[in-house]
Amino acid sequence: MPSSTPSPLDPEAAGRRYTRIAARFLAARSPTRGIDYLEQAIARCAARERALDAGCGTGRPLTRHLVEAGFAVTGIDLSAGMLELARQAVPEAQLRRADLRRFDEGARYDLVLAWDSLFHLPYGDQRRATHHLLSLVAARGVILFTAGGIDDERTDAMHGESFYYSSLAHSAYLEILEADGFELLVDEADQAPLPHAVFIARRRAGEPSDTAGTY
């Protein structure tokens, strides 16, 4: 890690900042960003019954795409303002205000999506939060998540608000996937030269779900 690192925002505070920029965020959001990777993840699902969008934001385009693909979708986010827009965009989804580090309603999901949500967590929570999301994936289920892909913490501005970002090294996420019994399917840097890694992985046959609490 750098010798001098920014202080992380509490995720609740990040949620409030997203609420303040929700309308601007939606207006600037690409209607296609992430869709190609989501389609790849869906194509690898053994079943299309339940999906979790962990950090669903405004619900467009990814939560909407999951619904249209036939999943019963649960979306979670800490921003009340983003969730209000998501309820308008995806009324079919079950939307919750919840922290992805602790969310668990007992269901296991054929697809878990965490697009640009993990990287707002404090650096020290990255490993446990990734293990937790993996524990929510059903047998032979698929996870699609993004990370910075470099071992780093930083702050940056978006629509006039300051946001904290953190990531483990690329190799650390690969180690977590291997330890939890996942087969890596896609591993790409999609925004070069910016550090943005996309991972798609599937739980190996015979690997049990629900490893939460073992790390």
PDB file of C-alpha atoms in Angstrom:
ATOM      1  CA  MET A   1       0.000   0.000   0.000  1.00  0.00           C
ATOM      2  CA  PRO A   2       1.127   3.628  -0.480  1.00  0.00           C
ATOM      3  CA  SER A   3       2.766   5.157   2.576  1.00  0.00           C
ATOM      4  CA  SER A   4       0.091   7.858   2.712  1.00  0.00           C
ATOM      5  CA  THR A   5      -3.458   6.752   1.978  1.00  0.00           C
ATOM      6  CA  PRO A   6      -6.812   8.566   2.088  1.00  0.00           C
ATOM      7  CA  SER A   7      -9.264   7.980   4.900  1.00  0.00           C
ATOM      8  CA  PRO A   8     -12.124   5.796   3.648  1.00  0.00           C
ATOM      9  CA  LEU A   9     -15.658   7.095   3.614  1.00  0.00           C
ATOM     10  CA  ASP A  10     -18.040   5.072   5.695  1.00  0.00           C
ATOM     11  CA  PRO A  11     -20.230   3.283   3.114  1.00  0.00           C
ATOM     12  CA  GLU A  12     -23.288   4.987   4.622  1.00  0.00           C
ATOM     13  CA  ALA A  13     -21.666   8.364   3.880  1.00  0.00           C
ATOM     14  CA  ALA A  14     -20.893   7.242   0.334  1.00  0.00           C
ATOM     15  CA  GLY A  15     -24.555   6.303  -0.023  1.00  0.00           C
ATOM     16  CA  ARG A  16     -25.614   9.800   1.019  1.00  0.00           C
ATOM     17  CA  ARG A  17     -23.250  11.341  -1.518  1.00  0.00           C
ATOM     18  CA  TYR A  18     -24.665   9.110  -4.239  1.00  0.00           C
ATOM     19  CA  THR A  19     -28.143  10.287  -3.258  1.00  0.00           C
ATOM     20  CA  ARG A  20     -27.069  13.897  -3.820  1.00  0.00           C
ATOM     21  CA  ILE A  21     -25.826  13.121  -7.342  1.00  0.00           C
ATOM     22  CA  ALA A  22     -28.384  10.448  -8.282  1.00  0.00           C
ATOM     23  CA  ALA A  23     -30.139  12.366 -11.066  1.00  0.00           C
ATOM     24  CA  ARG A  24     -26.856  13.566 -12.595  1.00  0.00           C
ATOM     25  CA  PHE A  25     -25.383  10.079 -12.346  1.00  0.00           C
ATOM     26  CA  LEU A  26     -28.335   8.562 -14.192  1.00  0.00           C
ATOM     27  CA  ALA A  27     -28.249  11.222 -16.911  1.00  0.00           C
ATOM     28  CA  ALA A  28     -24.561  10.548 -17.560  1.00  0.00           C
ATOM     29  CA  ARG A  29     -24.777   6.735 -17.289  1.00  0.00           C
ATOM     30  CA  SER A  30     -24.018   4.798 -20.455  1.00  0.00           C
ATOM     31  CA  PRO A  31     -27.041   2.680 -21.458  1.00  0.00           C
ATOM     32  CA  THR A  32     -24.747  -0.158 -22.551  1.00  0.00           C
ATOM     33  CA  ARG A  33     -21.779  -0.154 -20.153  1.00  0.00           C
ATOM     34  CA  GLY A  34     -21.307  -3.582 -18.629  1.00  0.00           C
ATOM     35  CA  ILE A  35     -24.046  -5.229 -20.688  1.00  0.00           C
ATOM     36  CA  ASP A  36     -21.645  -7.312 -22.779  1.00  0.00           C
ATOM     37  CA  TYR A  37     -20.054  -8.784 -19.659  1.00  0.00           C
ATOM     38  CA  LEU A  38     -23.434  -9.380 -18.053  1.00  0.00           C
ATOM     39  CA  GLU A  39     -24.568 -11.281 -21.134  1.00  0.00           C
ATOM     40  CA  GLN A  40     -21.440 -13.436 -20.900  1.00  0.00           C
ATOM     41  CA  ALA A  41     -22.200 -14.167 -17.250  1.00  0.00           C
ATOM     42  CA  ILE A  42     -25.854 -15.001 -17.963  1.00  0.00           C
ATOM     43  CA  ALA A  43     -24.840 -17.379 -20.764  1.00  0.00           C
ATOM     44  CA  ARG A  44     -22.760 -19.367 -18.258  1.00  0.00           C
ATOM     45  CA  CYS A  45     -25.499 -19.740 -15.639  1.00  0.00           C
ATOM     46  CA  ALA A  46     -26.800 -23.259 -15.096  1.00  0.00           C
ATOM     47  CA  ALA A  47     -30.157 -21.770 -14.056  1.00  0.00           C
ATOM     48  CA  ARG A  48     -31.847 -18.377 -14.382  1.00  0.00           C
ATOM     49  CA  GLU A  49     -34.045 -18.259 -11.329  1.00  0.00           C
ATOM     50  CA  ARG A  50     -32.567 -15.787  -8.820  1.00  0.00           C
ATOM     51  CA  ALA A  51     -30.076 -12.942  -9.272  1.00  0.00           C
ATOM     52  CA  LEU A  52     -28.588 -10.476  -6.798  1.00  0.00           C
ATOM     53  CA  ASP A  53     -27.402  -7.044  -7.933  1.00  0.00           C
ATOM     54  CA  ALA A  54     -25.141  -5.914  -5.084  1.00  0.00           C
ATOM     55  CA  GLY A  55     -24.848  -2.167  -5.553  1.00  0.00           C
ATOM     56  CA  CYS A  56     -27.690  -1.799  -8.043  1.00  0.00           C
ATOM     57  CA  GLY A  57     -27.630   2.013  -8.120  1.00  0.00           C
ATOM     58  CA  THR A  58     -30.309   3.439 -10.405  1.00  0.00           C
ATOM     59  CA  GLY A  59     -31.203   0.029 -11.834  1.00  0.00           C
ATOM     60  CA  ARG A  60     -30.182   0.917 -15.366  1.00  0.00           C
ATOM     61  CA  PRO A  61     -28.900  -0.721 -17.379  1.00  0.00           C
ATOM     62  CA  LEU A  62     -27.801  -3.830 -15.473  1.00  0.00           C
ATOM     63  CA  THR A  63     -30.663  -4.583 -13.057  1.00  0.00           C
ATOM     64  CA  ARG A  64     -33.116  -3.982 -15.885  1.00  0.00           C
ATOM     65  CA  HIS A  65     -31.191  -6.411 -18.093  1.00  0.00           C
ATOM     66  CA  LEU A  66     -31.304  -9.121 -15.426  1.00  0.00           C
ATOM     67  CA  VAL A  67     -35.078  -8.805 -15.154  1.00  0.00           C
ATOM     68  CA  GLU A  68     -35.454  -8.984 -18.922  1.00  0.00           C
ATOM     69  CA  ALA A  69     -33.277 -12.126 -18.955  1.00  0.00           C
ATOM     70  CA  GLY A  70     -35.874 -13.860 -16.772  1.00  0.00           C
ATOM     71  CA  PHE A  71     -34.351 -13.679 -13.298  1.00  0.00           C
ATOM     72  CA  ALA A  72     -36.230 -12.864 -10.117  1.00  0.00           C
ATOM     73  CA  VAL A  73     -33.954 -10.001  -9.096  1.00  0.00           C
ATOM     74  CA  THR A  74     -33.014  -8.637  -5.692  1.00  0.00           C
ATOM     75  CA  GLY A  75     -31.134  -5.344  -5.793  1.00  0.00           C
ATOM     76  CA  ILE A  76     -29.366  -3.748  -2.847  1.00  0.00           C
ATOM     77  CA  ASP A  77     -27.772  -0.349  -2.392  1.00  0.00           C
ATOM     78  CA  LEU A  78     -27.006   2.107   0.407  1.00  0.00           C
ATOM     79  CA  SER A  79     -28.193   5.192  -1.475  1.00  0.00           C
ATOM     80  CA  ALA A  80     -31.860   6.012  -0.877  1.00  0.00           C
ATOM     81  CA  GLY A  81     -31.853   8.349  -3.867  1.00  0.00           C
ATOM     82  CA  MET A  82     -30.411   5.764  -6.231  1.00  0.00           C
ATOM     83  CA  LEU A  83     -32.921   3.185  -5.013  1.00  0.00           C
ATOM     84  CA  GLU A  84     -35.810   5.565  -5.654  1.00  0.00           C
ATOM     85  CA  LEU A  85     -34.707   5.858  -9.286  1.00  0.00           C
ATOM     86  CA  ALA A  86     -34.237   2.088  -9.459  1.00  0.00           C
ATOM     87  CA  ARG A  87     -37.820   1.530  -8.257  1.00  0.00           C
ATOM     88  CA  GLN A  88     -39.028   3.633 -11.169  1.00  0.00           C
ATOM     89  CA  ALA A  89     -36.768   1.858 -13.682  1.00  0.00           C
ATOM     90  CA  VAL A  90     -37.182  -1.718 -12.450  1.00  0.00           C
ATOM     91  CA  PRO A  91     -40.460  -2.059 -10.534  1.00  0.00           C
ATOM     92  CA  GLU A  92     -40.308  -5.843 -10.968  1.00  0.00           C
ATOM     93  CA  ALA A  93     -37.174  -6.141  -8.799  1.00  0.00           C
ATOM     94  CA  GLN A  94     -37.130  -6.549  -5.039  1.00  0.00           C
ATOM     95  CA  LEU A  95     -35.043  -3.582  -3.921  1.00  0.00           C
ATOM     96  CA  ARG A  96     -33.507  -3.204  -0.474  1.00  0.00           C
ATOM     97  CA  ARG A  97     -31.446  -0.565   1.265  1.00  0.00           C
ATOM     98  CA  ALA A  98     -28.660  -2.787   2.566  1.00  0.00           C
ATOM     99  CA  ASP A  99     -24.906  -3.081   3.014  1.00  0.00           C
ATOM    100  CA  LEU A 100     -23.424  -5.726   0.712  1.00  0.00           C
ATOM    101  CA  ARG A 101     -20.921  -6.695   3.417  1.00  0.00           C
ATOM    102  CA  ARG A 102     -23.711  -8.053   5.595  1.00  0.00           C
ATOM    103  CA  PHE A 103     -26.671  -8.724   3.307  1.00  0.00           C
ATOM    104  CA  ASP A 104     -27.963 -12.299   3.555  1.00  0.00           C
ATOM    105  CA  GLU A 105     -31.650 -13.216   3.448  1.00  0.00           C
ATOM    106  CA  GLY A 106     -30.939 -16.936   3.278  1.00  0.00           C
ATOM    107  CA  ALA A 107     -31.331 -17.222  -0.503  1.00  0.00           C
ATOM    108  CA  ARG A 108     -28.542 -18.340  -2.823  1.00  0.00           C
ATOM    109  CA  TYR A 109     -28.374 -16.828  -6.276  1.00  0.00           C
ATOM    110  CA  ASP A 110     -27.725 -18.257  -9.730  1.00  0.00           C
ATOM    111  CA  LEU A 111     -26.009 -14.972 -10.590  1.00  0.00           C
ATOM    112  CA  VAL A 112     -24.434 -12.416  -8.276  1.00  0.00           C
ATOM    113  CA  LEU A 113     -23.488  -9.073  -9.813  1.00  0.00           C
ATOM    114  CA  ALA A 114     -21.293  -6.466  -8.128  1.00  0.00           C
ATOM    115  CA  TRP A 115     -20.485  -3.913 -10.819  1.00  0.00           C
ATOM    116  CA  ASP A 116     -18.439  -0.981  -9.474  1.00  0.00           C
ATOM    117  CA  SER A 117     -19.627  -1.470  -5.890  1.00  0.00           C
ATOM    118  CA  LEU A 118     -16.858  -3.371  -4.095  1.00  0.00           C
ATOM    119  CA  PHE A 119     -14.355  -0.611  -4.789  1.00  0.00           C
ATOM    120  CA  HIS A 120     -16.199   1.866  -2.539  1.00  0.00           C
ATOM    121  CA  LEU A 121     -15.579  -0.310   0.525  1.00  0.00           C
ATOM    122  CA  PRO A 122     -12.702   0.370   2.935  1.00  0.00           C
ATOM    123  CA  TYR A 123      -9.520  -1.403   1.906  1.00  0.00           C
ATOM    124  CA  GLY A 124      -9.590  -3.530   5.030  1.00  0.00           C
ATOM    125  CA  ASP A 125     -13.047  -4.870   4.111  1.00  0.00           C
ATOM    126  CA  GLN A 126     -12.209  -5.934   0.560  1.00  0.00           C
ATOM    127  CA  ARG A 127     -11.215  -9.524   1.261  1.00  0.00           C
ATOM    128  CA  ARG A 128     -14.057 -10.352   3.652  1.00  0.00           C
ATOM    129  CA  ALA A 129     -16.666  -8.652   1.440  1.00  0.00           C
ATOM    130  CA  THR A 130     -15.520 -10.596  -1.620  1.00  0.00           C
ATOM    131  CA  HIS A 131     -15.698 -13.883   0.294  1.00  0.00           C
ATOM    132  CA  HIS A 132     -19.169 -12.906   1.525  1.00  0.00           C
ATOM    133  CA  LEU A 133     -20.496 -12.238  -1.985  1.00  0.00           C
ATOM    134  CA  LEU A 134     -19.065 -15.547  -3.169  1.00  0.00           C
ATOM    135  CA  SER A 135     -20.893 -17.306  -0.331  1.00  0.00           C
ATOM    136  CA  LEU A 136     -24.194 -16.065  -1.787  1.00  0.00           C
ATOM    137  CA  VAL A 137     -23.635 -17.836  -5.127  1.00  0.00           C
ATOM    138  CA  ALA A 138     -25.694 -21.003  -5.614  1.00  0.00           C
ATOM    139  CA  ALA A 139     -24.265 -24.359  -6.693  1.00  0.00           C
ATOM    140  CA  ARG A 140     -22.911 -23.951 -10.244  1.00  0.00           C
ATOM    141  CA  GLY A 141     -23.842 -20.284 -10.007  1.00  0.00           C
ATOM    142  CA  VAL A 142     -21.908 -17.387 -11.491  1.00  0.00           C
ATOM    143  CA  ILE A 143     -20.483 -14.151 -10.104  1.00  0.00           C
ATOM    144  CA  LEU A 144     -19.588 -11.035 -12.100  1.00  0.00           C
ATOM    145  CA  PHE A 145     -17.711  -8.339 -10.223  1.00  0.00           C
ATOM    146  CA  THR A 146     -15.334  -5.490 -10.898  1.00  0.00           C
ATOM    147  CA  ALA A 147     -12.355  -4.163  -8.968  1.00  0.00           C
ATOM    148  CA  GLY A 148      -9.519  -1.727  -9.405  1.00  0.00           C
ATOM    149  CA  GLY A 149      -7.136  -4.578 -10.057  1.00  0.00           C
ATOM    150  CA  ILE A 150      -4.226  -2.842  -8.350  1.00  0.00           C
ATOM    151  CA  ASP A 151      -3.350  -2.708  -4.654  1.00  0.00           C
ATOM    152  CA  ASP A 152      -4.354   0.868  -3.912  1.00  0.00           C
ATOM    153  CA  GLU A 153      -6.590   3.403  -2.187  1.00  0.00           C
ATOM    154  CA  ARG A 154      -7.505   6.805  -3.570  1.00  0.00           C
ATOM    155  CA  THR A 155     -10.155   9.511  -3.667  1.00  0.00           C
ATOM    156  CA  ASP A 156     -11.644  11.054  -6.767  1.00  0.00           C
ATOM    157  CA  ALA A 157     -14.396  13.517  -7.643  1.00  0.00           C
ATOM    158  CA  MET A 158     -17.638  12.656  -9.416  1.00  0.00           C
ATOM    159  CA  HIS A 159     -20.334  15.238 -10.176  1.00  0.00           C
ATOM    160  CA  GLY A 160     -18.863  17.547  -7.541  1.00  0.00           C
ATOM    161  CA  GLU A 161     -18.710  14.946  -4.752  1.00  0.00           C
ATOM    162  CA  SER A 162     -15.589  13.244  -3.413  1.00  0.00           C
ATOM    163  CA  PHE A 163     -15.586   9.422  -3.339  1.00  0.00           C
ATOM    164  CA  TYR A 164     -13.176   6.919  -1.848  1.00  0.00           C
ATOM    165  CA  TYR A 165     -11.996   3.892  -3.841  1.00  0.00           C
ATOM    166  CA  SER A 166      -9.924   0.869  -2.861  1.00  0.00           C
ATOM    167  CA  SER A 167      -8.824  -2.398  -4.385  1.00  0.00           C
ATOM    168  CA  LEU A 168      -6.714  -5.418  -3.617  1.00  0.00           C
ATOM    169  CA  ALA A 169      -4.080  -6.525  -6.092  1.00  0.00           C
ATOM    170  CA  HIS A 170      -5.378  -8.427  -9.100  1.00  0.00           C
ATOM    171  CA  SER A 171      -3.714 -11.624  -7.858  1.00  0.00           C
ATOM    172  CA  ALA A 172      -5.531 -11.373  -4.505  1.00  0.00           C
ATOM    173  CA  TYR A 173      -8.951 -11.640  -6.148  1.00  0.00           C
ATOM    174  CA  LEU A 174      -7.770 -14.674  -8.116  1.00  0.00           C
ATOM    175  CA  GLU A 175      -6.604 -16.286  -4.867  1.00  0.00           C
ATOM    176  CA  ILE A 176      -9.978 -15.612  -3.223  1.00  0.00           C
ATOM    177  CA  LEU A 177     -11.852 -17.175  -6.138  1.00  0.00           C
ATOM    178  CA  GLU A 178      -9.631 -20.251  -6.046  1.00  0.00           C
ATOM    179  CA  ALA A 179      -9.927 -20.619  -2.267  1.00  0.00           C
ATOM    180  CA  ASP A 180     -13.733 -20.480  -2.438  1.00  0.00           C
ATOM    181  CA  GLY A 181     -13.990 -23.097  -5.182  1.00  0.00           C
ATOM    182  CA  PHE A 182     -14.613 -20.939  -8.245  1.00  0.00           C
ATOM    183  CA  GLU A 183     -13.513 -21.469 -11.831  1.00  0.00           C
ATOM    184  CA  LEU A 184     -12.322 -18.241 -13.484  1.00  0.00           C
ATOM    185  CA  LEU A 185     -14.128 -17.658 -16.785  1.00  0.00           C
ATOM    186  CA  VAL A 186     -13.347 -14.045 -17.720  1.00  0.00           C
ATOM    187  CA  ASP A 187     -10.502 -11.846 -16.471  1.00  0.00           C
ATOM    188  CA  GLU A 188     -10.144  -8.609 -18.420  1.00  0.00           C
ATOM    189  CA  ALA A 189      -9.012  -5.022 -18.011  1.00  0.00           C
ATOM    190  CA  ASP A 190     -11.730  -3.169 -19.905  1.00  0.00           C
ATOM    191  CA  GLN A 191     -10.788   0.496 -19.421  1.00  0.00           C
ATOM    192  CA  ALA A 192      -7.056   0.619 -20.145  1.00  0.00           C
ATOM    193  CA  PRO A 193      -5.044   2.610 -19.214  1.00  0.00           C
ATOM    194  CA  LEU A 194      -7.406   3.097 -16.232  1.00  0.00           C
ATOM    195  CA  PRO A 195      -7.216   0.302 -13.638  1.00  0.00           C
ATOM    196  CA  HIS A 196     -10.554  -1.492 -13.932  1.00  0.00           C
ATOM    197  CA  ALA A 197     -10.720  -5.296 -13.794  1.00  0.00           C
ATOM    198  CA  VAL A 198     -13.714  -7.448 -14.711  1.00  0.00           C
ATOM    199  CA  PHE A 199     -14.014 -10.965 -13.290  1.00  0.00           C
ATOM    200  CA  ILE A 200     -16.564 -13.641 -14.162  1.00  0.00           C
ATOM    201  CA  ALA A 201     -16.331 -16.940 -12.277  1.00  0.00           C
ATOM    202  CA  ARG A 202     -18.495 -20.014 -11.698  1.00  0.00           C
ATOM    203  CA  ARG A 203     -18.733 -22.209  -8.623  1.00  0.00           C
ATOM    204  CA  ARG A 204     -17.122 -25.545  -9.427  1.00  0.00           C
ATOM    205  CA  ALA A 205     -19.286 -28.655  -9.458  1.00  0.00           C
ATOM    206  CA  GLY A 206     -19.426 -30.239  -6.028  1.00  0.00           C
ATOM    207  CA  GLU A 207     -18.248 -27.100  -4.203  1.00  0.00           C
ATOM    208  CA  PRO A 208     -20.638 -26.165  -1.385  1.00  0.00           C
ATOM    209  CA  SER A 209     -22.151 -22.696  -1.248  1.00  0.00           C
ATOM    210  CA  ASP A 210     -22.290 -20.601   1.932  1.00  0.00           C
ATOM    211  CA  THR A 211     -18.720 -20.146   3.142  1.00  0.00           C
ATOM    212  CA  ALA A 212     -19.672 -16.949   4.975  1.00  0.00           C
ATOM    213  CA  GLY A 213     -18.022 -16.505   8.312  1.00  0.00           C
ATOM    214  CA  THR A 214     -15.038 -18.753   7.595  1.00  0.00           C
ATOM    215  CA  TYR A 215     -12.654 -15.880   6.883  1.00  0.00           C
TER     216      TYR A 215
END
